[in-house]
Coordinates of N, CA and C in Angstrom, one line a residue:
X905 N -10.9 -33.1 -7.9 CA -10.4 -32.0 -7.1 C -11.6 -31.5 -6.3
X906 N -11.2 -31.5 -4.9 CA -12.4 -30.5 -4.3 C -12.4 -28.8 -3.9
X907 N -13.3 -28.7 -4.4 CA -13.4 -27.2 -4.0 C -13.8 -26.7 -2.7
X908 N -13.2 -26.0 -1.5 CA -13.0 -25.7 -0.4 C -14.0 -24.4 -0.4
X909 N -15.0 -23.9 0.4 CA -15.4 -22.3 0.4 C -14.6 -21.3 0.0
X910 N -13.3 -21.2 1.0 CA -12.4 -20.0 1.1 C -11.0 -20.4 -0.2
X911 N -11.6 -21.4 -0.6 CA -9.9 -21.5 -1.4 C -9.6 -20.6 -2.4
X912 N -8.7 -20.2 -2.9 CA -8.4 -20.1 -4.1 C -8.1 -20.9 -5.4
X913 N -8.9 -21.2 -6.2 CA -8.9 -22.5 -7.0 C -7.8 -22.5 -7.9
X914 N -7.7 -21.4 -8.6 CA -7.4 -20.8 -10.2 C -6.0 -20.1 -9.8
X915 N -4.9 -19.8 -10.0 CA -3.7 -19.1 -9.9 C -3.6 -18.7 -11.5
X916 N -3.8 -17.9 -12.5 CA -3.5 -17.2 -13.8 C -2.1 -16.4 -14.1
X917 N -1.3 -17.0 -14.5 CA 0.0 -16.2 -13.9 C 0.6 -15.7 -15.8
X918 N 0.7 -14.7 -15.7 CA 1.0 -13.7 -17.3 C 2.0 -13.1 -17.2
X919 N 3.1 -13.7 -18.1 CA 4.0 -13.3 -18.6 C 4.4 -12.4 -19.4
X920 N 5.1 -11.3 -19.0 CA 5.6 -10.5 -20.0 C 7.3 -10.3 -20.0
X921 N 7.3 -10.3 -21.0 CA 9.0 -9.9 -20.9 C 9.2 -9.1 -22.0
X922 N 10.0 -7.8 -22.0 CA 10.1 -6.4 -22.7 C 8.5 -5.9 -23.9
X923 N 7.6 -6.8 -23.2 CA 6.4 -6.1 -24.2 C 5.7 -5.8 -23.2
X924 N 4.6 -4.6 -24.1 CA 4.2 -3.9 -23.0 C 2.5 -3.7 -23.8
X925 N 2.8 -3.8 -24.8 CA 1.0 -3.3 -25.8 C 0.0 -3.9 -25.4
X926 N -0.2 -5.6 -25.3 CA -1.3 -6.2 -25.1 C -1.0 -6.4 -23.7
X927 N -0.5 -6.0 -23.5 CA -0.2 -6.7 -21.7 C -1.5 -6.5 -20.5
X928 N -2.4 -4.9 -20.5 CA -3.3 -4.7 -20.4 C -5.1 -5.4 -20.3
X929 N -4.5 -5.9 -21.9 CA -6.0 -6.7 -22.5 C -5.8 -8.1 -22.0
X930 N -4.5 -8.3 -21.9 CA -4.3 -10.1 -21.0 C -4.5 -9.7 -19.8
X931 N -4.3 -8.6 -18.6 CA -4.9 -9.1 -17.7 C -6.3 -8.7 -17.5
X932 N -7.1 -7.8 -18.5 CA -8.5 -7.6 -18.5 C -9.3 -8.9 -18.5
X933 N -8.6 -9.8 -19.8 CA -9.3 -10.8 -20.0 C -9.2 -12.0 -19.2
X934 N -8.1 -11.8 -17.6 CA -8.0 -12.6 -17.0 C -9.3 -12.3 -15.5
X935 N -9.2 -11.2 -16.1 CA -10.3 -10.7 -14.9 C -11.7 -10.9 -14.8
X936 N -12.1 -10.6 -16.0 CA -13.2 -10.6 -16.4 C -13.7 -12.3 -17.0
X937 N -13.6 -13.3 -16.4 CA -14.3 -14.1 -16.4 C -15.4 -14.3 -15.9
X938 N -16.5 -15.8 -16.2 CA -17.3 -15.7 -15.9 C -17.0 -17.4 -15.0
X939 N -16.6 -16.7 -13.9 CA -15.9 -17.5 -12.8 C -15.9 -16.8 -11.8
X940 N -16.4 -17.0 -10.4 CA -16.3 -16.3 -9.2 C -14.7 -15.6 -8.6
X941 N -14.5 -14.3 -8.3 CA -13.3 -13.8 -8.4 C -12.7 -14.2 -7.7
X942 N -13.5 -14.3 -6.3 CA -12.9 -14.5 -5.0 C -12.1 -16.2 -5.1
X943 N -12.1 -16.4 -6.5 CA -11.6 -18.4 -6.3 C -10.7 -18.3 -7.7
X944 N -10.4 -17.2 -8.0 CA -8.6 -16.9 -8.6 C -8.0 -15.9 -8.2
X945 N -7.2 -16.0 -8.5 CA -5.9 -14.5 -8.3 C -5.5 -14.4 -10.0
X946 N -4.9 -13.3 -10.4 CA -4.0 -12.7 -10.8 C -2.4 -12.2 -10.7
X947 N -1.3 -13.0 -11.7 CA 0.0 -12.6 -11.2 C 0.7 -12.6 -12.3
X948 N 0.9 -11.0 -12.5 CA 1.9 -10.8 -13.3 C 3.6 -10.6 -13.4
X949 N 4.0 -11.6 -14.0 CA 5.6 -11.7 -13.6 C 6.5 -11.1 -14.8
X950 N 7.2 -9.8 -14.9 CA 7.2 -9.1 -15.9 C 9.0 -8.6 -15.3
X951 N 9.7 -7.9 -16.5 CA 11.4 -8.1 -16.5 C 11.4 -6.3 -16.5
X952 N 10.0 -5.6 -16.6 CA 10.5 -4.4 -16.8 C 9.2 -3.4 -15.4
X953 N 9.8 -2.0 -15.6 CA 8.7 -1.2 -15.0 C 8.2 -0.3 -16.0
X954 N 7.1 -0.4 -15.7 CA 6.3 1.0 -16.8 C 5.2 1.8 -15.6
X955 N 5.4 3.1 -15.3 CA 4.4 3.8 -14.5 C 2.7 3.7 -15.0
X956 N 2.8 3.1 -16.0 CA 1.6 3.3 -16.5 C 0.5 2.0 -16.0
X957 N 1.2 0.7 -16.7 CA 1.1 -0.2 -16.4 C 1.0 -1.0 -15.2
X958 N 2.1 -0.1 -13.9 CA 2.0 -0.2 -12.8 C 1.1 -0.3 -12.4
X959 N 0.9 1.1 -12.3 CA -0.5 2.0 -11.7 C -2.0 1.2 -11.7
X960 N -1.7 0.7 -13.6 CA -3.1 -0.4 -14.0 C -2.7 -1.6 -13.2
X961 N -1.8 -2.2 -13.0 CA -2.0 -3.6 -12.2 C -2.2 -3.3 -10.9
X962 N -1.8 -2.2 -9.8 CA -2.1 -1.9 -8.8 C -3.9 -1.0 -8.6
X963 N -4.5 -0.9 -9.4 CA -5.5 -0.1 -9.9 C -6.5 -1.7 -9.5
X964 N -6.4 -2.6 -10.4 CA -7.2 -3.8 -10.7 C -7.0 -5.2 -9.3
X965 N -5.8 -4.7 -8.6 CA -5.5 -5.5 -7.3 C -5.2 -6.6 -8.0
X966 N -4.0 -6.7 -8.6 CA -3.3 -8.0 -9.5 C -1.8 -7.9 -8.7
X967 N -1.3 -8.8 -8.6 CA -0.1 -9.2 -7.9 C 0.6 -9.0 -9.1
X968 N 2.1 -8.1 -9.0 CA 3.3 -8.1 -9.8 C 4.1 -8.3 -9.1
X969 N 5.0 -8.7 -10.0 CA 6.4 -10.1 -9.6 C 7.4 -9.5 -10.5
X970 N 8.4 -8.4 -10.6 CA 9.8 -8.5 -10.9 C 10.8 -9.7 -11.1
X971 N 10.9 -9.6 -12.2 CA 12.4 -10.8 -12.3 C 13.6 -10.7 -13.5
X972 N 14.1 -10.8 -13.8 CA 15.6 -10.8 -14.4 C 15.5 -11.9 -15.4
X973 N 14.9 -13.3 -15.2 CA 14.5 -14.6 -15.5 C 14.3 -14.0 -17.0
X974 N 14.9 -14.6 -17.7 CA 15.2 -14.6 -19.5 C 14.4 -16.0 -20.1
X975 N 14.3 -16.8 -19.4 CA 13.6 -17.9 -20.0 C 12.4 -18.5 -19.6
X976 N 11.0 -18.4 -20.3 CA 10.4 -18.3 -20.5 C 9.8 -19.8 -19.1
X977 N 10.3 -20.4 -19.1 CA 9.9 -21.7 -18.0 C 10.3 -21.0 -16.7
X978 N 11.8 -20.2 -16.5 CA 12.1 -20.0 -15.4 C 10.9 -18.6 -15.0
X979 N 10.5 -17.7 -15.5 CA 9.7 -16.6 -15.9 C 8.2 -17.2 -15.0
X980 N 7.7 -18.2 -15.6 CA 6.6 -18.8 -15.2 C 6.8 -19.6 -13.9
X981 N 7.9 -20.2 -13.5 CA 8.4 -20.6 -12.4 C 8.1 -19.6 -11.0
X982 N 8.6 -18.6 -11.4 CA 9.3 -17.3 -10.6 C 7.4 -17.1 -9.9
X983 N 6.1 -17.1 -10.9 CA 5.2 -17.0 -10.5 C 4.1 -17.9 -10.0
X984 N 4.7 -19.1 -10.3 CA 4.0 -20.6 -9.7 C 4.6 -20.4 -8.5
X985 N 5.6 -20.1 -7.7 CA 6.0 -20.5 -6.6 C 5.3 -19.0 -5.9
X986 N 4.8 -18.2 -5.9 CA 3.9 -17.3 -5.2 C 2.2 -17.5 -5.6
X987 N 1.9 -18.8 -6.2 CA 0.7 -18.8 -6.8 C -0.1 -19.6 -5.2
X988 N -1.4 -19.4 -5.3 CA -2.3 -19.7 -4.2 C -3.1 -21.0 -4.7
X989 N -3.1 -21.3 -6.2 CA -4.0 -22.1 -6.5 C -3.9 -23.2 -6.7
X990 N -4.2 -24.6 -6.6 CA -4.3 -25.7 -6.8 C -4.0 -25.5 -8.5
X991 N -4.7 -25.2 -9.1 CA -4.6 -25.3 -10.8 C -3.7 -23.9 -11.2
X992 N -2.5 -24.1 -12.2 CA -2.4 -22.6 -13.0 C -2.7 -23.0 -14.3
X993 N -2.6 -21.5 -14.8 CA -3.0 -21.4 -15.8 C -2.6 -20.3 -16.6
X994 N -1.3 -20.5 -17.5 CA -0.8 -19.6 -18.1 C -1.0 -18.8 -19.2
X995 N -0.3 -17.4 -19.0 CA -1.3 -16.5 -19.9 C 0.2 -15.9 -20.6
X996 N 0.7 -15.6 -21.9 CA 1.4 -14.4 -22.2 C 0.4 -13.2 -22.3
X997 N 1.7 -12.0 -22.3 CA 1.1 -11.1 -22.2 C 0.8 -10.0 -23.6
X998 N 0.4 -11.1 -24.5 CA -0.2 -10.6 -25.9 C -0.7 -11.7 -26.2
X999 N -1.5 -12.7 -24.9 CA -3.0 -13.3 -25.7 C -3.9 -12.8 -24.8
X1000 N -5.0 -13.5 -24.9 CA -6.0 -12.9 -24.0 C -6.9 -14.4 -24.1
X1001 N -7.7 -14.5 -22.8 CA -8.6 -15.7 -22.2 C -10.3 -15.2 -22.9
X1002 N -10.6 -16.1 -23.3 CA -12.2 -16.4 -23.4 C -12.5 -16.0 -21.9
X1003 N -13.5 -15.4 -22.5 CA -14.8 -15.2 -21.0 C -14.5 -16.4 -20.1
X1004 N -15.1 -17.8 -20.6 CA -15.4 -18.9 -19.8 C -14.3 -20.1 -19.9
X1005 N -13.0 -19.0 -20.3 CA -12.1 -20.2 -19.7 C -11.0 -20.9 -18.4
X1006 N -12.0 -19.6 -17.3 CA -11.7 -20.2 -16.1 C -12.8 -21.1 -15.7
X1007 N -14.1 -20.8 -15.9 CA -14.9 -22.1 -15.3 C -14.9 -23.4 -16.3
X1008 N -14.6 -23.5 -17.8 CA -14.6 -24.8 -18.0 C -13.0 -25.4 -17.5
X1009 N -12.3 -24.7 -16.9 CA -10.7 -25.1 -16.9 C -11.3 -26.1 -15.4
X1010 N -12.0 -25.2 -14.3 CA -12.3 -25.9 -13.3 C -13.4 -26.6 -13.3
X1011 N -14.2 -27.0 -14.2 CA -15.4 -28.0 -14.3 C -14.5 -29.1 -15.0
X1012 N -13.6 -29.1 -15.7 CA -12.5 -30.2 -16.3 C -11.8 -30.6 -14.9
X1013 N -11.1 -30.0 -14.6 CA -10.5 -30.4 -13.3 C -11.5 -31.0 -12.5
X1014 N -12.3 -30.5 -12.0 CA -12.9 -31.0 -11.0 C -14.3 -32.6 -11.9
X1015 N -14.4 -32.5 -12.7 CA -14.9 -34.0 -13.4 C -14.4 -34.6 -13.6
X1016 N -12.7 -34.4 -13.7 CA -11.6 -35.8 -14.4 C -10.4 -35.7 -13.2
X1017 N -11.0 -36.3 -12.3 CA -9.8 -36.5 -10.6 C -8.5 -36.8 -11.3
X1018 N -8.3 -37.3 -11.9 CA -7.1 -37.4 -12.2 C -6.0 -36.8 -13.4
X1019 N -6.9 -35.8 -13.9 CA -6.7 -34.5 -14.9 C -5.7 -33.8 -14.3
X1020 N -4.3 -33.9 -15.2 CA -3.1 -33.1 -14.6 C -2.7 -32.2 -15.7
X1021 N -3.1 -32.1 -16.8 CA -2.3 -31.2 -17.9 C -4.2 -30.6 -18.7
X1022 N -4.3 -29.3 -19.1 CA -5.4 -29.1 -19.8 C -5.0 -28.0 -20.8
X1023 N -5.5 -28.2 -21.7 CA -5.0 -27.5 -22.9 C -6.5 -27.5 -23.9
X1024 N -6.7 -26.4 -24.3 CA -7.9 -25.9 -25.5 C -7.2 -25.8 -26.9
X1025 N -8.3 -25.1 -27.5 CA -8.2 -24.8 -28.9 C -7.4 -22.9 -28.2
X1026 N -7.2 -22.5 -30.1 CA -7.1 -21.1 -29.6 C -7.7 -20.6 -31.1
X1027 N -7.3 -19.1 -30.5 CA -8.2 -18.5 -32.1 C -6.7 -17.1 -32.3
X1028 N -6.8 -16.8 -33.6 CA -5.3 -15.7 -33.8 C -6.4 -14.8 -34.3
X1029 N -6.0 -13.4 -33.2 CA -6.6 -12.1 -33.5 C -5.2 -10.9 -33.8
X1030 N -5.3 -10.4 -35.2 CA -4.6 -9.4 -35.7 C -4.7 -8.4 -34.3
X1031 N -4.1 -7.3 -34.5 CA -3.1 -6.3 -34.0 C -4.8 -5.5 -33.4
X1032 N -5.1 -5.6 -34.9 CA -6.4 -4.2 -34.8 C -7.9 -5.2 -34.6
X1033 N -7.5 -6.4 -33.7 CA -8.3 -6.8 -33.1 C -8.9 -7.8 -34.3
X1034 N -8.5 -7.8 -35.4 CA -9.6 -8.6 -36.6 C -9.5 -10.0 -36.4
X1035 N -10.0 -11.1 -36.5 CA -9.9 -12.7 -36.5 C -9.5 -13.8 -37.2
X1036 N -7.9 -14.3 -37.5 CA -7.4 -14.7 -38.3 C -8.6 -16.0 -38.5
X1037 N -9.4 -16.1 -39.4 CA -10.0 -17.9 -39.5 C -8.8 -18.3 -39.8
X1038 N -9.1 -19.6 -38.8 CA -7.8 -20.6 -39.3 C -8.9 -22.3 -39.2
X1039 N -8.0 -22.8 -40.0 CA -8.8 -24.3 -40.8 C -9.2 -25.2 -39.2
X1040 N -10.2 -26.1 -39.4 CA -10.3 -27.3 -38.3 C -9.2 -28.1 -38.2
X1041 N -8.7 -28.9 -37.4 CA -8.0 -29.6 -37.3 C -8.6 -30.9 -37.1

């Protein structure tokens, strides 16, 4: 893949549907990478309104997407087809991204030309933030 000056590389598209608690910390942690901003977007595609929430996605300059869409593929759909980026990269909206997992997502892309699907490890964090260890695989 090549990377253009002006492009948008990265499209991050977070799903929520009737949850509202971590929704927040998923798009903090989509923000706050350590990846140049100007080469993702943010798009939150969500089935409800909350003033609060609002205000924070219009606050942070994240694109929100209304939809009706009950199923989790159509849900993600609804936001791939307004996404700008060559790569997405999906987020619910009660996990949250590593710092650096928009630049290794596009240092993978862009080293393996013909890299179509990318997928990591993950890690399970309780409610109150604590860190399930879970065994190596």
């Amino acid at each position: 893949m090549e990377i253009k000056k002006d492009d948008v590389v990265i499209s991050v598209i977070i799903t929520a549907h009737n949850r509202r608690k971590f929704l927040k910390e998923a798009i903090t942690s989509a923000l706050n990478q350590e990846f140049d901003r100007s080469k993702h977007e943010v798009i939150v595609v969500k089935n409800f309104e909350d003033q609060e929430i609002d205000s924070f996605i219009e606050e942070k300059n994240v694109k929100s997407l209304y939809t009706e869409e009950e199923k989790s593929g159509g849900v993600q759909k609804v936001g791939a087809e307004e996404s700008k980026g060559s790569i997405v990269c999906l987020l619910d909206d009660d996990d949250k991204f590593h710092e650096e997992k928009l630049r290794n997502v596009c240092h993978s892309f862009t080293r393996y030309k013909d890299l179509t699907f990318y997928h990591n490890n993950r890690v399970v964090i309780y409610d109150e933030g604590k860190v399930l260890l879970t065994p190596e695989v």
